[in-house]
Tab-separated table of C-alpha atoms in Angstrom:
chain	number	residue	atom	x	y	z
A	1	UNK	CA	106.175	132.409	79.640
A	2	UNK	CA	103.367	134.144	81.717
A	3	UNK	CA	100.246	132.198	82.824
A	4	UNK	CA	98.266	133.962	80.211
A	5	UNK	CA	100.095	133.320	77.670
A	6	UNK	CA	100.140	129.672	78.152
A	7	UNK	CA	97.118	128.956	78.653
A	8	UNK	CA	96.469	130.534	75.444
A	9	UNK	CA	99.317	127.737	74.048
A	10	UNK	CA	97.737	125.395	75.724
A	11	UNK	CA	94.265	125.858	74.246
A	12	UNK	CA	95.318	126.242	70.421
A	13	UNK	CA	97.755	122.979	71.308
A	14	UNK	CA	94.703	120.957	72.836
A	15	UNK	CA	92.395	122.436	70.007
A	16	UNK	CA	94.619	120.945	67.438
A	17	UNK	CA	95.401	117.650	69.078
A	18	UNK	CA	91.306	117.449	69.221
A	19	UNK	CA	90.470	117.780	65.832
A	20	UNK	CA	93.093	114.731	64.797
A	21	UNK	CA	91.139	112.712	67.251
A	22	UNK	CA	90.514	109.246	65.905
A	23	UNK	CA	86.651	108.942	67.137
A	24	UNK	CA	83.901	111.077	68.391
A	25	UNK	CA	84.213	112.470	71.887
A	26	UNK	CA	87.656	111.375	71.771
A	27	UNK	CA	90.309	113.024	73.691
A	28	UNK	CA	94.346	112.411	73.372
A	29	UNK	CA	95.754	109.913	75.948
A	30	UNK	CA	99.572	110.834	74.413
A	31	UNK	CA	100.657	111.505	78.526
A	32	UNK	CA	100.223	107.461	79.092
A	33	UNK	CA	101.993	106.052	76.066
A	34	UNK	CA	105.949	104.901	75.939
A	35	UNK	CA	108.596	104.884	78.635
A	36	UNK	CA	107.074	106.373	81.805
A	37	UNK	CA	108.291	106.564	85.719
A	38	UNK	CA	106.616	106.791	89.010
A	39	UNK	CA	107.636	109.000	92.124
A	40	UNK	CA	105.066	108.114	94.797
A	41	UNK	CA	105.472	110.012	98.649
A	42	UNK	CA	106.707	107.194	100.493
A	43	UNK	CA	109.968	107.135	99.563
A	44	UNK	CA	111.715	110.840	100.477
A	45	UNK	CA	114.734	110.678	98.677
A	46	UNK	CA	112.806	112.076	95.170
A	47	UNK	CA	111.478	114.855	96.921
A	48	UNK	CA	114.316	116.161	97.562
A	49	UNK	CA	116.034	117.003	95.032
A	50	UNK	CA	113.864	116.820	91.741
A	51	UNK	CA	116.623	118.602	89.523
A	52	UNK	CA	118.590	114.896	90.011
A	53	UNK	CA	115.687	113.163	89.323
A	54	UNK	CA	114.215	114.434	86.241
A	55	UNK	CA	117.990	114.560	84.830
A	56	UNK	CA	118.340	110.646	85.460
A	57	UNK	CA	114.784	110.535	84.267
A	58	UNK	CA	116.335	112.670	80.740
A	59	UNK	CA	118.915	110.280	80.327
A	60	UNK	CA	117.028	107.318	80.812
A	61	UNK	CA	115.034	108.085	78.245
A	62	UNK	CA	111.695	108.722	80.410
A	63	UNK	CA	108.747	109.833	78.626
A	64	UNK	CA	105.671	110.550	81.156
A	65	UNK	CA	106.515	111.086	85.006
A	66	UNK	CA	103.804	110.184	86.580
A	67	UNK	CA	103.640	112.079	90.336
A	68	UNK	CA	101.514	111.391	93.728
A	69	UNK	CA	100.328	114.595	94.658
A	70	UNK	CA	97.938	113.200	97.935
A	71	UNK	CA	96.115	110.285	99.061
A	72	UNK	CA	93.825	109.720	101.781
A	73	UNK	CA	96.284	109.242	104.040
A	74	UNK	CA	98.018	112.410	103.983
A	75	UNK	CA	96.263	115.773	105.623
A	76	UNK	CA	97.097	118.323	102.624
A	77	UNK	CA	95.644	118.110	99.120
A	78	UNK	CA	99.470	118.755	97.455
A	79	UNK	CA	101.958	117.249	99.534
A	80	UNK	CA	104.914	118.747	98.330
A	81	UNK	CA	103.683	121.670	96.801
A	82	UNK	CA	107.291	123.415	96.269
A	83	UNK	CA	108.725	120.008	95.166
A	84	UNK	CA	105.591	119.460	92.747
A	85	UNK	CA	106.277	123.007	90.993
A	86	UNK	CA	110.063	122.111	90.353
A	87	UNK	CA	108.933	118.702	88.784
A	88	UNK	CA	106.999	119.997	86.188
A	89	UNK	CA	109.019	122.840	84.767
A	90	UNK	CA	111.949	120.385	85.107
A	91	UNK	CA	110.134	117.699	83.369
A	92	UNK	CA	108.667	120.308	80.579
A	93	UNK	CA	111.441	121.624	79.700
A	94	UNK	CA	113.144	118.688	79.239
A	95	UNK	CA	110.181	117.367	77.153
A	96	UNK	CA	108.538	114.899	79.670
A	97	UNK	CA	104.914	114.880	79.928
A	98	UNK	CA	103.754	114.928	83.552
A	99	UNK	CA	100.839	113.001	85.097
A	100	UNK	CA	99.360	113.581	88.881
A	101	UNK	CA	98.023	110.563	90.439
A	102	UNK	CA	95.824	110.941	93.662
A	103	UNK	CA	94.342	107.800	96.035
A	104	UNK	CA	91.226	108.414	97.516
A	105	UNK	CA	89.593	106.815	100.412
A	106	UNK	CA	85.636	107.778	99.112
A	107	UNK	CA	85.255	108.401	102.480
A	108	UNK	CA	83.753	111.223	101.836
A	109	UNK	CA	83.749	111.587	98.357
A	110	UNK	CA	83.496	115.487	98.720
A	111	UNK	CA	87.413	115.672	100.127
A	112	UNK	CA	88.864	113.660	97.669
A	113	UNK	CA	87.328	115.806	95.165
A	114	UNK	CA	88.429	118.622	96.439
A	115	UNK	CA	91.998	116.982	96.066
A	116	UNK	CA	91.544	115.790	92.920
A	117	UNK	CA	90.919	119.491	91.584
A	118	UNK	CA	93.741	121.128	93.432
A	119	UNK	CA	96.025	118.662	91.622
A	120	UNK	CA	94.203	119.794	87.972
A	121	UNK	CA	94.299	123.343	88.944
A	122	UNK	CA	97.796	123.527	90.430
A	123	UNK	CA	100.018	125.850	88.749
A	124	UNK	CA	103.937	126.091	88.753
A	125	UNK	CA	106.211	129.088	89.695
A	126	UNK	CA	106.853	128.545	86.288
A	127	UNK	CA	103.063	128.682	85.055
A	128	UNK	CA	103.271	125.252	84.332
A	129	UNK	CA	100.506	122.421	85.030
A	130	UNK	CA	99.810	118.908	84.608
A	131	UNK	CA	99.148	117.478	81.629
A	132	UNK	CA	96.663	115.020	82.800
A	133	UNK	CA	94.787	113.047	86.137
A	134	UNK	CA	95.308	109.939	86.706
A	135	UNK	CA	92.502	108.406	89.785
A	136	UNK	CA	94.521	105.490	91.569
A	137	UNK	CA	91.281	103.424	92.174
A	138	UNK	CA	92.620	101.009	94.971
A	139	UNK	CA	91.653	101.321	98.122
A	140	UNK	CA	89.007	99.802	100.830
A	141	UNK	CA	88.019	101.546	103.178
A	142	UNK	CA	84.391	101.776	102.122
A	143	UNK	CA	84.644	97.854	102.691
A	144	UNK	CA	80.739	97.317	101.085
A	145	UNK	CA	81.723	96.637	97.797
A	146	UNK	CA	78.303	97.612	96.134
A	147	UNK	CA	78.524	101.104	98.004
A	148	UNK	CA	82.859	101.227	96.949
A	149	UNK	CA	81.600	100.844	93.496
A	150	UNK	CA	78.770	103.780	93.530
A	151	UNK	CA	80.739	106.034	95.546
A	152	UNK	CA	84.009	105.243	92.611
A	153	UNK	CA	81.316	106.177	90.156
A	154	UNK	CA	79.501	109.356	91.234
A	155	UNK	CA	84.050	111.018	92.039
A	156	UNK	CA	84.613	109.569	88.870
A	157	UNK	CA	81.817	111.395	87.256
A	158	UNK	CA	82.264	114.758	89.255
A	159	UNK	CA	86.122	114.739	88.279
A	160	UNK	CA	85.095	114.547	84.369
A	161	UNK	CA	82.534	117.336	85.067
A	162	UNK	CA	85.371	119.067	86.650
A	163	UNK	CA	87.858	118.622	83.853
A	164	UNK	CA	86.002	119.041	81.296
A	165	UNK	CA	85.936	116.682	78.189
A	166	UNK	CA	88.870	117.646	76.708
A	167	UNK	CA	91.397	117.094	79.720
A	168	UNK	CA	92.798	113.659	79.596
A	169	UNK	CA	92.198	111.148	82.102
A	170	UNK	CA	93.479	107.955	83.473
A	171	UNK	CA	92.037	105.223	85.642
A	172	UNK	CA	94.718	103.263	87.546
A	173	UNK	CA	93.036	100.395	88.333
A	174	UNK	CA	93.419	96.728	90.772
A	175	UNK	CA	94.886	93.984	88.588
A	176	UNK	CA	91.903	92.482	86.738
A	177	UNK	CA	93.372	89.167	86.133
A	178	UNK	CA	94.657	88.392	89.214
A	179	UNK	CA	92.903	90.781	92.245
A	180	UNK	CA	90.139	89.194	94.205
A	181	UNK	CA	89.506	91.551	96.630
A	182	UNK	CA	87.590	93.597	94.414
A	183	UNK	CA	84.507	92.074	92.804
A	184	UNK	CA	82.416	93.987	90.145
A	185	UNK	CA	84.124	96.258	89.523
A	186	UNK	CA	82.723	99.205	87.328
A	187	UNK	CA	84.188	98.854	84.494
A	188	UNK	CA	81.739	99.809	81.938
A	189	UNK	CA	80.739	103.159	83.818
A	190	UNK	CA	84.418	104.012	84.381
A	191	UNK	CA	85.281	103.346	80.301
A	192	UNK	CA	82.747	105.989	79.323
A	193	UNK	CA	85.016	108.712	81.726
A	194	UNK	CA	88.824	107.773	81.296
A	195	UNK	CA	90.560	107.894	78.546
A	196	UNK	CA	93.418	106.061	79.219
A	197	UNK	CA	93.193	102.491	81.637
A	198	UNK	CA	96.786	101.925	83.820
A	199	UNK	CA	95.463	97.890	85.334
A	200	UNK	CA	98.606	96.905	88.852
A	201	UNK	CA	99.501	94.372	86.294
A	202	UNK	CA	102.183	93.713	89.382
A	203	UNK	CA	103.626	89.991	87.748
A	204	UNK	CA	106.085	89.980	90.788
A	205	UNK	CA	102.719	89.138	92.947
A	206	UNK	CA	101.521	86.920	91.022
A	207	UNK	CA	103.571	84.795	88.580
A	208	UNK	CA	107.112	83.712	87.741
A	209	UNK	CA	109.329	83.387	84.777
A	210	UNK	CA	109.259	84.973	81.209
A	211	UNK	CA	106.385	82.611	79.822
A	212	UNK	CA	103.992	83.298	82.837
A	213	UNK	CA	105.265	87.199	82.493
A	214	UNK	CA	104.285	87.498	79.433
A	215	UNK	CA	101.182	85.921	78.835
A	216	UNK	CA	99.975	87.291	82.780
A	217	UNK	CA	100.513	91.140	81.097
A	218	UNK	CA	98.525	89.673	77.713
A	219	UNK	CA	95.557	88.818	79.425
A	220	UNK	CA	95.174	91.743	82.052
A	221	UNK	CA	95.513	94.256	78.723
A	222	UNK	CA	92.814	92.165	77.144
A	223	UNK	CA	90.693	91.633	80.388
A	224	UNK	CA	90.537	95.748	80.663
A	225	UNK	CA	89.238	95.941	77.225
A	226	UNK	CA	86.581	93.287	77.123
A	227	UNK	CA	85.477	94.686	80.694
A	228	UNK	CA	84.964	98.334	79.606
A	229	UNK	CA	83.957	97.204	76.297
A	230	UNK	CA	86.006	99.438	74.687
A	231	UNK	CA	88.201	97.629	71.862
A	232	UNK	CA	90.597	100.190	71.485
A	233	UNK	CA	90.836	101.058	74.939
A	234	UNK	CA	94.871	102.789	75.334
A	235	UNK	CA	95.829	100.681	78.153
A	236	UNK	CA	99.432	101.591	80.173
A	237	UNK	CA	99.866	97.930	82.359
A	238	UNK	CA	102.360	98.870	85.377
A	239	UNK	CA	104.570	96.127	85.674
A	240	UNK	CA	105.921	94.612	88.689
A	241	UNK	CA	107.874	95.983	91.347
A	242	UNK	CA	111.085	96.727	90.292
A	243	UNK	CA	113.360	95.766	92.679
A	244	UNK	CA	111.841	92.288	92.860
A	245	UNK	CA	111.534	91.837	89.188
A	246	UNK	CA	114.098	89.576	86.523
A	247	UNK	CA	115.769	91.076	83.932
A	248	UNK	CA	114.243	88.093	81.607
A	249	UNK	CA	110.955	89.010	82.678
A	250	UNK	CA	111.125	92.744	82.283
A	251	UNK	CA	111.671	91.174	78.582
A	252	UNK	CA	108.937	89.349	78.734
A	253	UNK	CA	106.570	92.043	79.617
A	254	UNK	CA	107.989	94.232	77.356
A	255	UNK	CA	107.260	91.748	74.554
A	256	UNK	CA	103.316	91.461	76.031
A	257	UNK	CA	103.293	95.163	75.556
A	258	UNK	CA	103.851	95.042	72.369
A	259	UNK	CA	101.656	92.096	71.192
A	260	UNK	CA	98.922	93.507	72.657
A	261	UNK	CA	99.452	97.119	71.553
A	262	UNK	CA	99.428	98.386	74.654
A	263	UNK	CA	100.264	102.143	74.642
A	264	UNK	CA	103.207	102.485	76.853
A	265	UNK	CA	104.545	101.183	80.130
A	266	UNK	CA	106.334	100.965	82.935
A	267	UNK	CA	107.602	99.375	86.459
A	268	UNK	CA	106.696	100.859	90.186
A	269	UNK	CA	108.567	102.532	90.795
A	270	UNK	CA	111.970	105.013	90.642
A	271	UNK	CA	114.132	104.732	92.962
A	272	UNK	CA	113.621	101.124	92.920
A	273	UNK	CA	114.862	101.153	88.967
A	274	UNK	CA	117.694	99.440	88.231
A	275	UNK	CA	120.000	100.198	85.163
A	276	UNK	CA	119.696	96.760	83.089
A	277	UNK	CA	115.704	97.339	83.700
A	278	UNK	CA	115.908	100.845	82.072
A	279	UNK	CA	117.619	99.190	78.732
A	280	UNK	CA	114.830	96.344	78.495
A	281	UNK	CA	112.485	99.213	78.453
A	282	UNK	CA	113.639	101.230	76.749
A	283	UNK	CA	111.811	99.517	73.483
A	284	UNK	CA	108.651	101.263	74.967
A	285	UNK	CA	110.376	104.866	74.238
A	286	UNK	CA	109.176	103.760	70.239
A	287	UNK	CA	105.212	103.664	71.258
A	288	UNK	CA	105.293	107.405	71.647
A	289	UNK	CA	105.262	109.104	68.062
A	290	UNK	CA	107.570	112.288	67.947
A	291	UNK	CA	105.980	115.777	67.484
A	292	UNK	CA	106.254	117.211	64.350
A	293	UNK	CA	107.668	120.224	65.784
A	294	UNK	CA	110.145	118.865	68.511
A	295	UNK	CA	109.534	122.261	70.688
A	296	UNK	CA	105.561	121.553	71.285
A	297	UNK	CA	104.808	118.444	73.048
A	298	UNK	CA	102.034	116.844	70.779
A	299	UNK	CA	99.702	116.125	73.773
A	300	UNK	CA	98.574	118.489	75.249
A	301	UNK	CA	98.882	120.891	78.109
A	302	UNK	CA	94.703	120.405	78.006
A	303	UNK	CA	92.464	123.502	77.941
A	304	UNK	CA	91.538	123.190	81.349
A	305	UNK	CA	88.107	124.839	81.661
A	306	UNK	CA	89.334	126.387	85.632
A	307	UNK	CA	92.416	127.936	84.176
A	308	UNK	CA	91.176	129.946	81.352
């Protein structure tokens, strides 16, 4: 498909998902619900070869991938550009939604913009694109807290601007049940500008055992909504690390998912999956409805304003 003619897709497919929007200024969050996966660019081995990948993701039943593209760390706003391009018309055509995740330092503000927007703009050899943001809101470097907060407010802002309101977009946010290291954090301003909240619900930090699991996950999805003070807030908790987690409490979390009707979910991160993990979650695959037509993908390649 040329890049004209999808984004023409993509804009009648966004249009539609719009108008079955359940409230005002609504947008679909459909790339953060059900089974999802995380490739971050520490570990090399993904990067590699992304045909493997995206076929264990297939059989695994993976929903959303959700990719790093940068952080503030790295020097170049799309690490593995070539690798990136691969990953999504894999994923695509093998009906995965795909999600770009960037950490920024706010430090300045300006270059993590800039990164942010190459990720949203970034098109594939293929002419395919992301299907949502996700801002991994995390890090300290701007140590005053008050000036962490304004500065995660005025990107936030300029990223929506950016977007435009009918581009989904997710907030990955610190733990807010368990992290102390950042106070006040703003989330009433952030609520009104994602549309999807994914809290480091990490229980492998913080508690032990299937009880603890499970009522740990309850009360970070809950703590997310009462803090943006949005009720029906989709929330996607990231579990714990994988490698470090029990197969009881992958249960356990899977259960808290549930009874808090949580959209989807997930553990950090791939290649530290192991197989009797992938069948506890694979309950979550039922939180994503199927498309009425199984060829279009009922979120959402959005009508990004910069590619039409």
């Amino acid at each position: 498909m040329s890049r004209s003619t999808r984004v023409v897709a993509t804009a009648l497919i966004a249009a539609c998902a719009l108008s079955a929007a359940p409230a005002a200024g609504a947008v679909p969050s459909h790339a953060y619900t059900g089974l999802g996966s995380w490739v971050d660019l520490y570990n090399k081995r993904p990067w590699k070869h992304p045909d493997r990948v995206v076929a264990e993701l297939t059989q695994r039943g993976v929903q959303t991938l959700y990719l790093e593209t940068s952080s503030y760390k790295f020097k170049t706003a799309i690490v593995h550009p070539n690798a990136v391009g691969e990953y999504i018309d894999l994923a695509h055509d093998n009906g995965m939604t795909v999600v770009a995740w960037y950490v920024p330092s706010f430090k300045p503000v300006a270059r993590d913009l800039r990164r942010v927007r190459a990720a949203i703009d970034y098109v594939s050899p293929g002419g395919g694109s992301f299907d949502s943001f996700a801002l991994d809101i995390e890090a300290t470097v701007v140590q005053d807290v008050t000036e962490r907060n304004a500065r995660t407010r005025k990107l936030s802002r300029a990223i929506r601007r950016y977007a435009g309101d009918g581009y989904a977009l997710g907030a990955i946010v610190p733990d807010p049940v368990g992290s102390v290291y950042w106070t006040d954090f703003p989330y009433p301003a952030l609520g009104r500008l994602y549309d999807a909240f994914m809290p480091m619900s990490y229980f492998t930090f913080r508690v032990e055992g299937p009880t603890a699991v499970r009522r740990y996950i309850r009360a970070n999805v809950r703590a997310v909504r009462e803090r943006t003070g949005v009720e029906d807030l989709p929330v996607h908790p990231i579990g714990g690390i994988a490698d470090a987690a029990k197969l009881s409490e992958v249960k356990a979390y899977v259960r808290a998912v549930f009874a808090e009707s949580a959209v989807g979910g997930s553990l950090y991160d791939f290649p530290l999956m192991r197989a009797g993990e992938w069948k506890r979650l694979a309950r979550l695959r039922s939180k994503r409805e199927a498309p009425a037509d199984p060829g279009i993908l009922p979120e959402t390649r959005p009508a990004h304003p910069h590619l039409v």
